[in-house]
JSON list of C-alpha atoms in Angstrom, two decimals:
[
{"chain": "A", "resi": 197, "resn": "MET", "atom": "CA", "xyz": [0.11, -0.05, -0.06]},
{"chain": "A", "resi": 198, "resn": "ILE", "atom": "CA", "xyz": [2.91, 2.42, 0.46]},
{"chain": "A", "resi": 199, "resn": "GLY", "atom": "CA", "xyz": [3.67, 1.92, -3.18]},
{"chain": "A", "resi": 200, "resn": "ARG", "atom": "CA", "xyz": [0.41, 2.87, -3.94]},
{"chain": "A", "resi": 201, "resn": "LEU", "atom": "CA", "xyz": [0.42, 6.08, -1.93]},
{"chain": "A", "resi": 202, "resn": "LEU", "atom": "CA", "xyz": [3.46, 6.68, -3.53]},
{"chain": "A", "resi": 203, "resn": "ASN", "atom": "CA", "xyz": [2.40, 6.49, -6.92]},
{"chain": "A", "resi": 204, "resn": "SER", "atom": "CA", "xyz": [-0.43, 8.94, -6.15]},
{"chain": "A", "resi": 205, "resn": "LEU", "atom": "CA", "xyz": [2.30, 11.48, -5.11]},
{"chain": "A", "resi": 206, "resn": "GLU", "atom": "CA", "xyz": [3.96, 11.43, -8.34]},
{"chain": "A", "resi": 207, "resn": "GLY", "atom": "CA", "xyz": [1.46, 13.29, -10.31]},
{"chain": "A", "resi": 208, "resn": "THR", "atom": "CA", "xyz": [0.93, 15.71, -7.57]},
{"chain": "A", "resi": 209, "resn": "ILE", "atom": "CA", "xyz": [4.74, 16.33, -7.32]},
{"chain": "A", "resi": 210, "resn": "LYS", "atom": "CA", "xyz": [5.67, 16.48, -11.15]},
{"chain": "A", "resi": 211, "resn": "ALA", "atom": "CA", "xyz": [2.30, 19.38, -11.63]},
{"chain": "A", "resi": 212, "resn": "VAL", "atom": "CA", "xyz": [3.61, 21.38, -8.76]},
{"chain": "A", "resi": 213, "resn": "ARG", "atom": "CA", "xyz": [7.53, 21.41, -9.88]},
{"chain": "A", "resi": 214, "resn": "GLN", "atom": "CA", "xyz": [6.26, 23.25, -12.67]},
{"chain": "A", "resi": 215, "resn": "GLY", "atom": "CA", "xyz": [7.01, 26.79, -11.72]},
{"chain": "A", "resi": 216, "resn": "ALA", "atom": "CA", "xyz": [6.29, 26.46, -8.19]},
{"chain": "A", "resi": 217, "resn": "GLY", "atom": "CA", "xyz": [8.29, 27.07, -5.71]},
{"chain": "A", "resi": 218, "resn": "GLN", "atom": "CA", "xyz": [9.20, 24.49, -2.53]},
{"chain": "A", "resi": 219, "resn": "LEU", "atom": "CA", "xyz": [6.66, 25.33, -0.07]},
{"chain": "A", "resi": 220, "resn": "GLN", "atom": "CA", "xyz": [3.87, 25.17, -2.59]},
{"chain": "A", "resi": 221, "resn": "LEU", "atom": "CA", "xyz": [5.25, 21.96, -3.39]},
{"chain": "A", "resi": 222, "resn": "THR", "atom": "CA", "xyz": [5.61, 20.50, 0.06]},
{"chain": "A", "resi": 223, "resn": "GLN", "atom": "CA", "xyz": [2.16, 22.08, 0.70]},
{"chain": "A", "resi": 224, "resn": "GLU", "atom": "CA", "xyz": [0.58, 20.08, -2.18]},
{"chain": "A", "resi": 225, "resn": "VAL", "atom": "CA", "xyz": [2.47, 16.57, -1.37]},
{"chain": "A", "resi": 226, "resn": "THR", "atom": "CA", "xyz": [1.22, 17.21, 2.12]},
{"chain": "A", "resi": 227, "resn": "VAL", "atom": "CA", "xyz": [-2.60, 17.70, 1.32]},
{"chain": "A", "resi": 228, "resn": "ASP", "atom": "CA", "xyz": [-2.37, 14.45, -1.55]},
{"chain": "A", "resi": 229, "resn": "THR", "atom": "CA", "xyz": [-0.69, 12.50, 1.20]},
{"chain": "A", "resi": 230, "resn": "ILE", "atom": "CA", "xyz": [-3.50, 12.99, 3.67]},
{"chain": "A", "resi": 231, "resn": "SER", "atom": "CA", "xyz": [-6.01, 12.66, 0.72]},
{"chain": "A", "resi": 232, "resn": "SER", "atom": "CA", "xyz": [-4.82, 9.28, 0.15]},
{"chain": "A", "resi": 233, "resn": "LEU", "atom": "CA", "xyz": [-4.78, 8.44, 4.12]},
{"chain": "A", "resi": 234, "resn": "ALA", "atom": "CA", "xyz": [-8.51, 9.30, 4.18]},
{"chain": "A", "resi": 235, "resn": "GLU", "atom": "CA", "xyz": [-9.12, 6.69, 1.50]},
{"chain": "A", "resi": 236, "resn": "TYR", "atom": "CA", "xyz": [-7.91, 3.79, 3.69]},
{"chain": "A", "resi": 237, "resn": "ARG", "atom": "CA", "xyz": [-9.53, 5.34, 6.90]},
{"chain": "A", "resi": 238, "resn": "ASP", "atom": "CA", "xyz": [-13.39, 5.74, 6.56]},
{"chain": "A", "resi": 239, "resn": "MET", "atom": "CA", "xyz": [-14.13, 5.53, 10.05]},
{"chain": "A", "resi": 240, "resn": "GLU", "atom": "CA", "xyz": [-11.38, 7.97, 11.00]},
{"chain": "A", "resi": 241, "resn": "THR", "atom": "CA", "xyz": [-12.34, 11.31, 12.15]},
{"chain": "A", "resi": 242, "resn": "GLY", "atom": "CA", "xyz": [-10.58, 14.80, 10.64]},
{"chain": "A", "resi": 243, "resn": "ASN", "atom": "CA", "xyz": [-11.07, 16.35, 13.68]},
{"chain": "A", "resi": 244, "resn": "HIS", "atom": "CA", "xyz": [-8.40, 14.26, 15.47]},
{"chain": "A", "resi": 245, "resn": "ILE", "atom": "CA", "xyz": [-5.79, 15.94, 13.00]},
{"chain": "A", "resi": 246, "resn": "LEU", "atom": "CA", "xyz": [-7.06, 19.32, 14.06]},
{"chain": "A", "resi": 247, "resn": "ARG", "atom": "CA", "xyz": [-7.02, 18.43, 17.56]},
{"chain": "A", "resi": 248, "resn": "THR", "atom": "CA", "xyz": [-3.53, 17.11, 17.86]},
{"chain": "A", "resi": 249, "resn": "ARG", "atom": "CA", "xyz": [-1.78, 19.82, 15.38]},
{"chain": "A", "resi": 250, "resn": "ASN", "atom": "CA", "xyz": [-3.08, 22.27, 17.98]},
{"chain": "A", "resi": 251, "resn": "TYR", "atom": "CA", "xyz": [-2.01, 20.29, 21.17]},
{"chain": "A", "resi": 252, "resn": "VAL", "atom": "CA", "xyz": [1.35, 20.27, 19.43]},
{"chain": "A", "resi": 253, "resn": "ARG", "atom": "CA", "xyz": [1.69, 23.99, 18.67]},
{"chain": "A", "resi": 254, "resn": "ILE", "atom": "CA", "xyz": [0.37, 24.58, 22.55]},
{"chain": "A", "resi": 255, "resn": "LEU", "atom": "CA", "xyz": [2.85, 22.10, 24.49]},
{"chain": "A", "resi": 256, "resn": "ALA", "atom": "CA", "xyz": [5.63, 22.98, 22.22]},
{"chain": "A", "resi": 257, "resn": "ARG", "atom": "CA", "xyz": [5.00, 27.11, 23.07]},
{"chain": "A", "resi": 258, "resn": "GLN", "atom": "CA", "xyz": [4.74, 26.03, 26.85]},
{"chain": "A", "resi": 259, "resn": "LEU", "atom": "CA", "xyz": [7.98, 23.84, 26.78]},
{"chain": "A", "resi": 260, "resn": "ARG", "atom": "CA", "xyz": [10.04, 27.24, 25.12]},
{"chain": "A", "resi": 261, "resn": "LYS", "atom": "CA", "xyz": [8.37, 29.48, 27.65]},
{"chain": "A", "resi": 262, "resn": "GLN", "atom": "CA", "xyz": [9.12, 27.03, 30.83]},
{"chain": "A", "resi": 263, "resn": "SER", "atom": "CA", "xyz": [12.87, 25.56, 29.81]},
{"chain": "A", "resi": 264, "resn": "SER", "atom": "CA", "xyz": [15.79, 27.25, 28.78]},
{"chain": "A", "resi": 265, "resn": "VAL", "atom": "CA", "xyz": [17.07, 24.22, 27.27]},
{"chain": "A", "resi": 266, "resn": "TYR", "atom": "CA", "xyz": [14.54, 24.15, 24.61]},
{"chain": "A", "resi": 267, "resn": "ALA", "atom": "CA", "xyz": [13.84, 28.12, 24.38]},
{"chain": "A", "resi": 268, "resn": "GLU", "atom": "CA", "xyz": [16.29, 27.92, 21.27]},
{"chain": "A", "resi": 269, "resn": "ILE", "atom": "CA", "xyz": [15.29, 24.97, 19.67]},
{"chain": "A", "resi": 270, "resn": "LEU", "atom": "CA", "xyz": [11.20, 25.71, 19.82]},
{"chain": "A", "resi": 271, "resn": "ASN", "atom": "CA", "xyz": [11.66, 28.70, 18.05]},
{"chain": "A", "resi": 272, "resn": "GLU", "atom": "CA", "xyz": [8.52, 29.74, 16.07]},
{"chain": "A", "resi": 273, "resn": "ASP", "atom": "CA", "xyz": [9.30, 28.91, 12.64]},
{"chain": "A", "resi": 274, "resn": "PHE", "atom": "CA", "xyz": [10.30, 25.15, 14.21]},
{"chain": "A", "resi": 275, "resn": "ILE", "atom": "CA", "xyz": [7.09, 25.21, 16.04]},
{"chain": "A", "resi": 276, "resn": "ASP", "atom": "CA", "xyz": [5.18, 25.70, 12.78]},
{"chain": "A", "resi": 277, "resn": "LEU", "atom": "CA", "xyz": [7.08, 22.85, 10.83]},
{"chain": "A", "resi": 278, "resn": "LEU", "atom": "CA", "xyz": [6.19, 20.66, 13.97]},
{"chain": "A", "resi": 279, "resn": "SER", "atom": "CA", "xyz": [2.60, 21.70, 14.28]},
{"chain": "A", "resi": 280, "resn": "GLN", "atom": "CA", "xyz": [2.44, 21.18, 10.29]},
{"chain": "A", "resi": 281, "resn": "SER", "atom": "CA", "xyz": [3.96, 17.71, 10.65]},
{"chain": "A", "resi": 282, "resn": "ALA", "atom": "CA", "xyz": [1.77, 16.16, 13.20]},
{"chain": "A", "resi": 283, "resn": "PRO", "atom": "CA", "xyz": [-1.11, 15.42, 10.89]},
{"chain": "A", "resi": 284, "resn": "LEU", "atom": "CA", "xyz": [1.00, 13.14, 9.29]},
{"chain": "A", "resi": 285, "resn": "HIS", "atom": "CA", "xyz": [1.72, 10.56, 12.41]},
{"chain": "A", "resi": 286, "resn": "ASP", "atom": "CA", "xyz": [-0.44, 7.70, 11.81]},
{"chain": "A", "resi": 287, "resn": "ILE", "atom": "CA", "xyz": [0.31, 7.82, 8.05]},
{"chain": "A", "resi": 288, "resn": "GLY", "atom": "CA", "xyz": [1.80, 4.45, 8.33]},
{"chain": "A", "resi": 289, "resn": "LYS", "atom": "CA", "xyz": [-1.69, 2.85, 8.83]},
{"chain": "A", "resi": 290, "resn": "ILE", "atom": "CA", "xyz": [-2.27, 2.59, 5.50]},
{"chain": "A", "resi": 291, "resn": "GLY", "atom": "CA", "xyz": [-0.10, -0.49, 5.34]},
{"chain": "A", "resi": 292, "resn": "VAL", "atom": "CA", "xyz": [-2.21, -2.32, 8.14]},
{"chain": "A", "resi": 293, "resn": "PRO", "atom": "CA", "xyz": [-4.87, -4.77, 7.11]},
{"chain": "A", "resi": 294, "resn": "ASP", "atom": "CA", "xyz": [-8.48, -3.58, 7.50]},
{"chain": "A", "resi": 295, "resn": "GLU", "atom": "CA", "xyz": [-9.21, -6.89, 9.78]},
{"chain": "A", "resi": 296, "resn": "ILE", "atom": "CA", "xyz": [-6.94, -5.11, 12.21]},
{"chain": "A", "resi": 297, "resn": "LEU", "atom": "CA", "xyz": [-7.43, -1.56, 11.47]},
{"chain": "A", "resi": 298, "resn": "LEU", "atom": "CA", "xyz": [-11.63, -1.99, 11.95]},
{"chain": "A", "resi": 299, "resn": "LYS", "atom": "CA", "xyz": [-11.68, -4.38, 14.17]},
{"chain": "A", "resi": 300, "resn": "PRO", "atom": "CA", "xyz": [-14.78, -3.44, 16.46]},
{"chain": "A", "resi": 301, "resn": "ALA", "atom": "CA", "xyz": [-12.56, -4.64, 19.82]},
{"chain": "A", "resi": 302, "resn": "LYS", "atom": "CA", "xyz": [-9.27, -4.67, 21.57]},
{"chain": "A", "resi": 303, "resn": "LEU", "atom": "CA", "xyz": [-6.48, -6.18, 19.45]},
{"chain": "A", "resi": 304, "resn": "THR", "atom": "CA", "xyz": [-4.84, -9.96, 20.39]},
{"chain": "A", "resi": 305, "resn": "SER", "atom": "CA", "xyz": [-1.07, -9.41, 20.61]},
{"chain": "A", "resi": 306, "resn": "GLU", "atom": "CA", "xyz": [-0.73, -10.79, 17.48]},
{"chain": "A", "resi": 307, "resn": "GLU", "atom": "CA", "xyz": [-2.73, -8.01, 15.76]},
{"chain": "A", "resi": 308, "resn": "PHE", "atom": "CA", "xyz": [-0.92, -5.50, 18.22]},
{"chain": "A", "resi": 309, "resn": "GLU", "atom": "CA", "xyz": [2.34, -6.73, 16.75]},
{"chain": "A", "resi": 310, "resn": "GLU", "atom": "CA", "xyz": [1.07, -6.17, 13.39]},
{"chain": "A", "resi": 311, "resn": "MET", "atom": "CA", "xyz": [-0.57, -2.67, 14.32]},
{"chain": "A", "resi": 312, "resn": "LYS", "atom": "CA", "xyz": [2.77, -1.36, 15.83]},
{"chain": "A", "resi": 313, "resn": "LYS", "atom": "CA", "xyz": [4.33, -1.88, 12.27]},
{"chain": "A", "resi": 314, "resn": "HIS", "atom": "CA", "xyz": [2.46, 1.43, 11.35]},
{"chain": "A", "resi": 315, "resn": "THR", "atom": "CA", "xyz": [5.06, 3.57, 12.79]},
{"chain": "A", "resi": 316, "resn": "VAL", "atom": "CA", "xyz": [7.68, 1.60, 10.45]},
{"chain": "A", "resi": 317, "resn": "TYR", "atom": "CA", "xyz": [5.26, 2.27, 7.31]},
{"chain": "A", "resi": 318, "resn": "GLY", "atom": "CA", "xyz": [4.58, 5.66, 7.92]},
{"chain": "A", "resi": 319, "resn": "LYS", "atom": "CA", "xyz": [8.66, 6.55, 8.49]},
{"chain": "A", "resi": 320, "resn": "GLU", "atom": "CA", "xyz": [9.24, 4.47, 5.05]},
{"chain": "A", "resi": 321, "resn": "ALA", "atom": "CA", "xyz": [6.36, 5.96, 3.15]},
{"chain": "A", "resi": 322, "resn": "LEU", "atom": "CA", "xyz": [7.67, 10.05, 4.42]},
{"chain": "A", "resi": 323, "resn": "THR", "atom": "CA", "xyz": [11.33, 8.85, 3.75]},
{"chain": "A", "resi": 324, "resn": "GLN", "atom": "CA", "xyz": [10.40, 7.60, 0.24]},
{"chain": "A", "resi": 325, "resn": "ALA", "atom": "CA", "xyz": [8.42, 11.06, -0.42]},
{"chain": "A", "resi": 326, "resn": "GLU", "atom": "CA", "xyz": [11.31, 13.08, 0.77]},
{"chain": "A", "resi": 327, "resn": "ASP", "atom": "CA", "xyz": [13.79, 11.42, -1.81]},
{"chain": "A", "resi": 328, "resn": "LYS", "atom": "CA", "xyz": [11.41, 11.87, -4.40]},
{"chain": "A", "resi": 329, "resn": "LEU", "atom": "CA", "xyz": [11.93, 15.59, -3.55]},
{"chain": "A", "resi": 330, "resn": "GLY", "atom": "CA", "xyz": [15.25, 15.98, -2.42]},
{"chain": "A", "resi": 331, "resn": "SER", "atom": "CA", "xyz": [15.97, 17.15, 1.44]},
{"chain": "A", "resi": 332, "resn": "ASN", "atom": "CA", "xyz": [13.07, 18.65, 2.63]},
{"chain": "A", "resi": 333, "resn": "HIS", "atom": "CA", "xyz": [13.02, 19.65, 6.64]},
{"chain": "A", "resi": 334, "resn": "PHE", "atom": "CA", "xyz": [9.36, 19.30, 6.78]},
{"chain": "A", "resi": 335, "resn": "LEU", "atom": "CA", "xyz": [9.26, 15.69, 5.37]},
{"chain": "A", "resi": 336, "resn": "GLN", "atom": "CA", "xyz": [12.21, 14.85, 7.33]},
{"chain": "A", "resi": 337, "resn": "LEU", "atom": "CA", "xyz": [10.34, 16.05, 10.79]},
{"chain": "A", "resi": 338, "resn": "ALA", "atom": "CA", "xyz": [7.01, 14.27, 9.51]},
{"chain": "A", "resi": 339, "resn": "ALA", "atom": "CA", "xyz": [8.59, 11.12, 9.38]},
{"chain": "A", "resi": 340, "resn": "GLU", "atom": "CA", "xyz": [10.62, 11.39, 12.61]},
{"chain": "A", "resi": 341, "resn": "ILE", "atom": "CA", "xyz": [7.19, 11.93, 14.39]},
{"chain": "A", "resi": 342, "resn": "ALA", "atom": "CA", "xyz": [5.42, 9.02, 12.55]},
{"chain": "A", "resi": 343, "resn": "TRP", "atom": "CA", "xyz": [8.72, 6.68, 13.82]},
{"chain": "A", "resi": 344, "resn": "THR", "atom": "CA", "xyz": [9.00, 7.99, 17.47]},
{"chain": "A", "resi": 345, "resn": "HIS", "atom": "CA", "xyz": [5.62, 8.56, 18.76]},
{"chain": "A", "resi": 346, "resn": "HIS", "atom": "CA", "xyz": [4.70, 5.74, 20.35]},
{"chain": "A", "resi": 347, "resn": "GLU", "atom": "CA", "xyz": [8.57, 5.10, 22.17]},
{"chain": "A", "resi": 348, "resn": "LYS", "atom": "CA", "xyz": [8.16, 5.74, 25.80]},
{"chain": "A", "resi": 349, "resn": "TRP", "atom": "CA", "xyz": [10.49, 7.56, 27.88]},
{"chain": "A", "resi": 350, "resn": "ASP", "atom": "CA", "xyz": [11.72, 3.98, 30.05]},
{"chain": "A", "resi": 351, "resn": "GLY", "atom": "CA", "xyz": [12.32, 2.41, 26.77]},
{"chain": "A", "resi": 352, "resn": "SER", "atom": "CA", "xyz": [8.95, -0.06, 26.77]},
{"chain": "A", "resi": 353, "resn": "GLY", "atom": "CA", "xyz": [7.73, 1.68, 23.64]},
{"chain": "A", "resi": 354, "resn": "TYR", "atom": "CA", "xyz": [8.03, 0.58, 19.92]},
{"chain": "A", "resi": 355, "resn": "PRO", "atom": "CA", "xyz": [9.13, 0.32, 17.50]},
{"chain": "A", "resi": 356, "resn": "ARG", "atom": "CA", "xyz": [12.83, 0.35, 18.70]},
{"chain": "A", "resi": 357, "resn": "GLY", "atom": "CA", "xyz": [12.63, 0.95, 22.42]},
{"chain": "A", "resi": 358, "resn": "LEU", "atom": "CA", "xyz": [14.25, 4.32, 22.50]},
{"chain": "A", "resi": 359, "resn": "SER", "atom": "CA", "xyz": [14.62, 5.67, 26.03]},
{"chain": "A", "resi": 360, "resn": "GLY", "atom": "CA", "xyz": [14.65, 9.56, 27.49]},
{"chain": "A", "resi": 361, "resn": "ALA", "atom": "CA", "xyz": [16.74, 11.88, 25.10]},
{"chain": "A", "resi": 362, "resn": "GLU", "atom": "CA", "xyz": [17.38, 9.34, 22.63]},
{"chain": "A", "resi": 363, "resn": "ILE", "atom": "CA", "xyz": [13.68, 9.94, 21.83]},
{"chain": "A", "resi": 364, "resn": "PRO", "atom": "CA", "xyz": [13.62, 12.76, 19.15]},
{"chain": "A", "resi": 365, "resn": "LEU", "atom": "CA", "xyz": [11.50, 15.84, 21.20]},
{"chain": "A", "resi": 366, "resn": "SER", "atom": "CA", "xyz": [9.22, 15.88, 18.38]},
{"chain": "A", "resi": 367, "resn": "GLY", "atom": "CA", "xyz": [8.30, 12.28, 19.29]},
{"chain": "A", "resi": 368, "resn": "ARG", "atom": "CA", "xyz": [8.10, 13.08, 23.11]},
{"chain": "A", "resi": 369, "resn": "ILE", "atom": "CA", "xyz": [5.49, 15.85, 22.47]},
{"chain": "A", "resi": 370, "resn": "MET", "atom": "CA", "xyz": [3.24, 14.47, 19.86]},
{"chain": "A", "resi": 371, "resn": "ALA", "atom": "CA", "xyz": [2.97, 11.22, 22.27]},
{"chain": "A", "resi": 372, "resn": "VAL", "atom": "CA", "xyz": [1.52, 13.02, 25.03]},
{"chain": "A", "resi": 373, "resn": "ALA", "atom": "CA", "xyz": [-0.90, 15.11, 22.25]},
{"chain": "A", "resi": 374, "resn": "ASP", "atom": "CA", "xyz": [-1.84, 11.55, 20.72]},
{"chain": "A", "resi": 375, "resn": "VAL", "atom": "CA", "xyz": [-2.37, 9.90, 24.16]},
{"chain": "A", "resi": 376, "resn": "TYR", "atom": "CA", "xyz": [-4.72, 12.56, 25.41]},
{"chain": "A", "resi": 377, "resn": "ASP", "atom": "CA", "xyz": [-6.76, 12.82, 22.46]},
{"chain": "A", "resi": 378, "resn": "ALA", "atom": "CA", "xyz": [-7.02, 8.84, 22.24]},
{"chain": "A", "resi": 379, "resn": "LEU", "atom": "CA", "xyz": [-8.21, 8.75, 25.91]},
{"chain": "A", "resi": 380, "resn": "ILE", "atom": "CA", "xyz": [-10.68, 11.86, 25.71]},
{"chain": "A", "resi": 381, "resn": "SER", "atom": "CA", "xyz": [-12.20, 9.96, 22.25]},
{"chain": "A", "resi": 382, "resn": "LYS", "atom": "CA", "xyz": [-14.77, 7.18, 22.02]},
{"chain": "A", "resi": 383, "resn": "ARG", "atom": "CA", "xyz": [-13.75, 4.09, 20.45]},
{"chain": "A", "resi": 384, "resn": "VAL", "atom": "CA", "xyz": [-15.49, 1.19, 18.64]},
{"chain": "A", "resi": 385, "resn": "TYR", "atom": "CA", "xyz": [-14.28, -0.79, 21.87]},
{"chain": "A", "resi": 386, "resn": "LYS", "atom": "CA", "xyz": [-14.15, 1.71, 24.91]},
{"chain": "A", "resi": 387, "resn": "ALA", "atom": "CA", "xyz": [-16.05, 4.55, 26.30]},
{"chain": "A", "resi": 388, "resn": "ALA", "atom": "CA", "xyz": [-14.26, 8.25, 26.25]},
{"chain": "A", "resi": 389, "resn": "SER", "atom": "CA", "xyz": [-12.46, 9.23, 29.30]},
{"chain": "A", "resi": 390, "resn": "SER", "atom": "CA", "xyz": [-12.85, 12.92, 30.91]},
{"chain": "A", "resi": 391, "resn": "HIS", "atom": "CA", "xyz": [-10.74, 15.85, 30.59]},
{"chain": "A", "resi": 392, "resn": "GLU", "atom": "CA", "xyz": [-9.30, 15.08, 34.30]},
{"chain": "A", "resi": 393, "resn": "GLU", "atom": "CA", "xyz": [-9.07, 11.51, 33.63]},
{"chain": "A", "resi": 394, "resn": "ALA", "atom": "CA", "xyz": [-6.99, 12.01, 30.79]},
{"chain": "A", "resi": 395, "resn": "LEU", "atom": "CA", "xyz": [-4.61, 14.53, 32.44]},
{"chain": "A", "resi": 396, "resn": "ALA", "atom": "CA", "xyz": [-4.58, 11.91, 35.45]},
{"chain": "A", "resi": 397, "resn": "TYR", "atom": "CA", "xyz": [-3.57, 8.79, 33.59]},
{"chain": "A", "resi": 398, "resn": "ILE", "atom": "CA", "xyz": [-0.61, 11.04, 31.94]},
{"chain": "A", "resi": 399, "resn": "GLU", "atom": "CA", "xyz": [0.42, 12.54, 34.84]},
{"chain": "A", "resi": 400, "resn": "GLU", "atom": "CA", "xyz": [0.78, 8.74, 36.53]},
{"chain": "A", "resi": 401, "resn": "HIS", "atom": "CA", "xyz": [2.83, 7.71, 33.66]},
{"chain": "A", "resi": 402, "resn": "SER", "atom": "CA", "xyz": [5.26, 10.53, 33.80]},
{"chain": "A", "resi": 403, "resn": "GLY", "atom": "CA", "xyz": [8.53, 9.04, 33.79]},
{"chain": "A", "resi": 404, "resn": "SER", "atom": "CA", "xyz": [7.35, 5.93, 32.44]},
{"chain": "A", "resi": 405, "resn": "MET", "atom": "CA", "xyz": [5.60, 6.58, 29.25]},
{"chain": "A", "resi": 406, "resn": "PHE", "atom": "CA", "xyz": [6.05, 10.39, 28.88]},
{"chain": "A", "resi": 407, "resn": "ASP", "atom": "CA", "xyz": [8.91, 12.90, 29.20]},
{"chain": "A", "resi": 408, "resn": "PRO", "atom": "CA", "xyz": [8.07, 14.50, 32.53]},
{"chain": "A", "resi": 409, "resn": "GLU", "atom": "CA", "xyz": [9.07, 18.07, 31.20]},
{"chain": "A", "resi": 410, "resn": "VAL", "atom": "CA", "xyz": [6.38, 17.67, 28.38]},
{"chain": "A", "resi": 411, "resn": "VAL", "atom": "CA", "xyz": [3.94, 16.15, 31.11]},
{"chain": "A", "resi": 412, "resn": "ALA", "atom": "CA", "xyz": [4.69, 19.29, 33.17]},
{"chain": "A", "resi": 413, "resn": "ALA", "atom": "CA", "xyz": [3.57, 21.43, 30.05]},
{"chain": "A", "resi": 414, "resn": "LEU", "atom": "CA", "xyz": [0.57, 19.68, 29.40]},
{"chain": "A", "resi": 415, "resn": "LEU", "atom": "CA", "xyz": [-0.41, 20.27, 33.26]},
{"chain": "A", "resi": 416, "resn": "ALA", "atom": "CA", "xyz": [0.41, 23.95, 32.75]},
{"chain": "A", "resi": 417, "resn": "VAL", "atom": "CA", "xyz": [-1.40, 24.27, 29.70]},
{"chain": "A", "resi": 418, "resn": "SER", "atom": "CA", "xyz": [-4.53, 22.11, 30.40]},
{"chain": "A", "resi": 419, "resn": "ASP", "atom": "CA", "xyz": [-7.38, 24.39, 30.06]},
{"chain": "A", "resi": 420, "resn": "ASP", "atom": "CA", "xyz": [-5.92, 25.22, 26.39]},
{"chain": "A", "resi": 421, "resn": "PHE", "atom": "CA", "xyz": [-6.25, 21.53, 25.69]},
{"chain": "A", "resi": 422, "resn": "LEU", "atom": "CA", "xyz": [-10.03, 21.26, 27.27]},
{"chain": "A", "resi": 423, "resn": "SER", "atom": "CA", "xyz": [-10.57, 24.48, 24.65]},
{"chain": "A", "resi": 424, "resn": "VAL", "atom": "CA", "xyz": [-9.35, 22.47, 21.60]},
{"chain": "A", "resi": 425, "resn": "ALA", "atom": "CA", "xyz": [-10.90, 19.27, 22.51]},
{"chain": "A", "resi": 426, "resn": "GLU", "atom": "CA", "xyz": [-14.41, 21.18, 23.21]},
{"chain": "A", "resi": 427, "resn": "LYS", "atom": "CA", "xyz": [-14.00, 23.14, 19.76]},
{"chain": "A", "resi": 428, "resn": "PHE", "atom": "CA", "xyz": [-13.00, 20.36, 17.43]},
{"chain": "A", "resi": 429, "resn": "SER", "atom": "CA", "xyz": [-15.22, 17.73, 19.14]},
{"chain": "A", "resi": 430, "resn": "ASP", "atom": "CA", "xyz": [-16.69, 14.92, 17.06]},
{"chain": "A", "resi": 431, "resn": "SER", "atom": "CA", "xyz": [-19.00, 11.76, 17.83]},
{"chain": "A", "resi": 432, "resn": "VAL", "atom": "CA", "xyz": [-17.22, 9.82, 15.11]},
{"chain": "A", "resi": 433, "resn": "LEU", "atom": "CA", "xyz": [-16.02, 6.53, 16.48]},
{"chain": "A", "resi": 434, "resn": "ARG", "atom": "CA", "xyz": [-12.20, 6.13, 15.93]},
{"chain": "A", "resi": 435, "resn": "THR", "atom": "CA", "xyz": [-10.18, 2.97, 15.13]},
{"chain": "A", "resi": 436, "resn": "HIS", "atom": "CA", "xyz": [-7.36, 1.59, 16.87]},
{"chain": "A", "resi": 437, "resn": "ASP", "atom": "CA", "xyz": [-3.86, 3.33, 17.49]}
]
């Protein structure tokens, strides 16, 4: 399926290359990629993309404010790239079979192992897209997020079992944003948690699943998260992460 996605990108790339700048090319490729993904994700809601993109921006700005370590890294240009890249974090799900992705129940251990591969599929798809375009920081960052947003601070995540600062900052931020949204969203196999329950879960797993500094940032801006969740709420059942 990754090959099919890449083929769908080529027409856009060729058309936009004729007289268009790199920024326009990137935007067109991104839109086409997300559209291609939507064809395979009939049960997914676009509001998840809107919410997580806003969560990532909010977290990054708070991290810049609260930590001198990140003040220089998280300049506004980088934060813009980060939030633009965030919608592509689950693009690799195009490679997961429908019987797993759309299963109306919790996954078996074997099925979950297959689901985990979406991080690798996403990284490969975005890396191959970058190969077609040449060096592109936006796609590099998107690939990084797709590959690392399920890594855990204590090394128990996937696909590579990275720990602590080995996990790119982009992946650490995306992990908190993605899990928060997963918790507050109704799924085919679970009820939605409340905002307070989601915060409590993430705080409880600070230092194990999540970077403690990113968790501290979430707690500092939790009201902003709630505002985004309410603004872009939906009632569509989502599939498995």
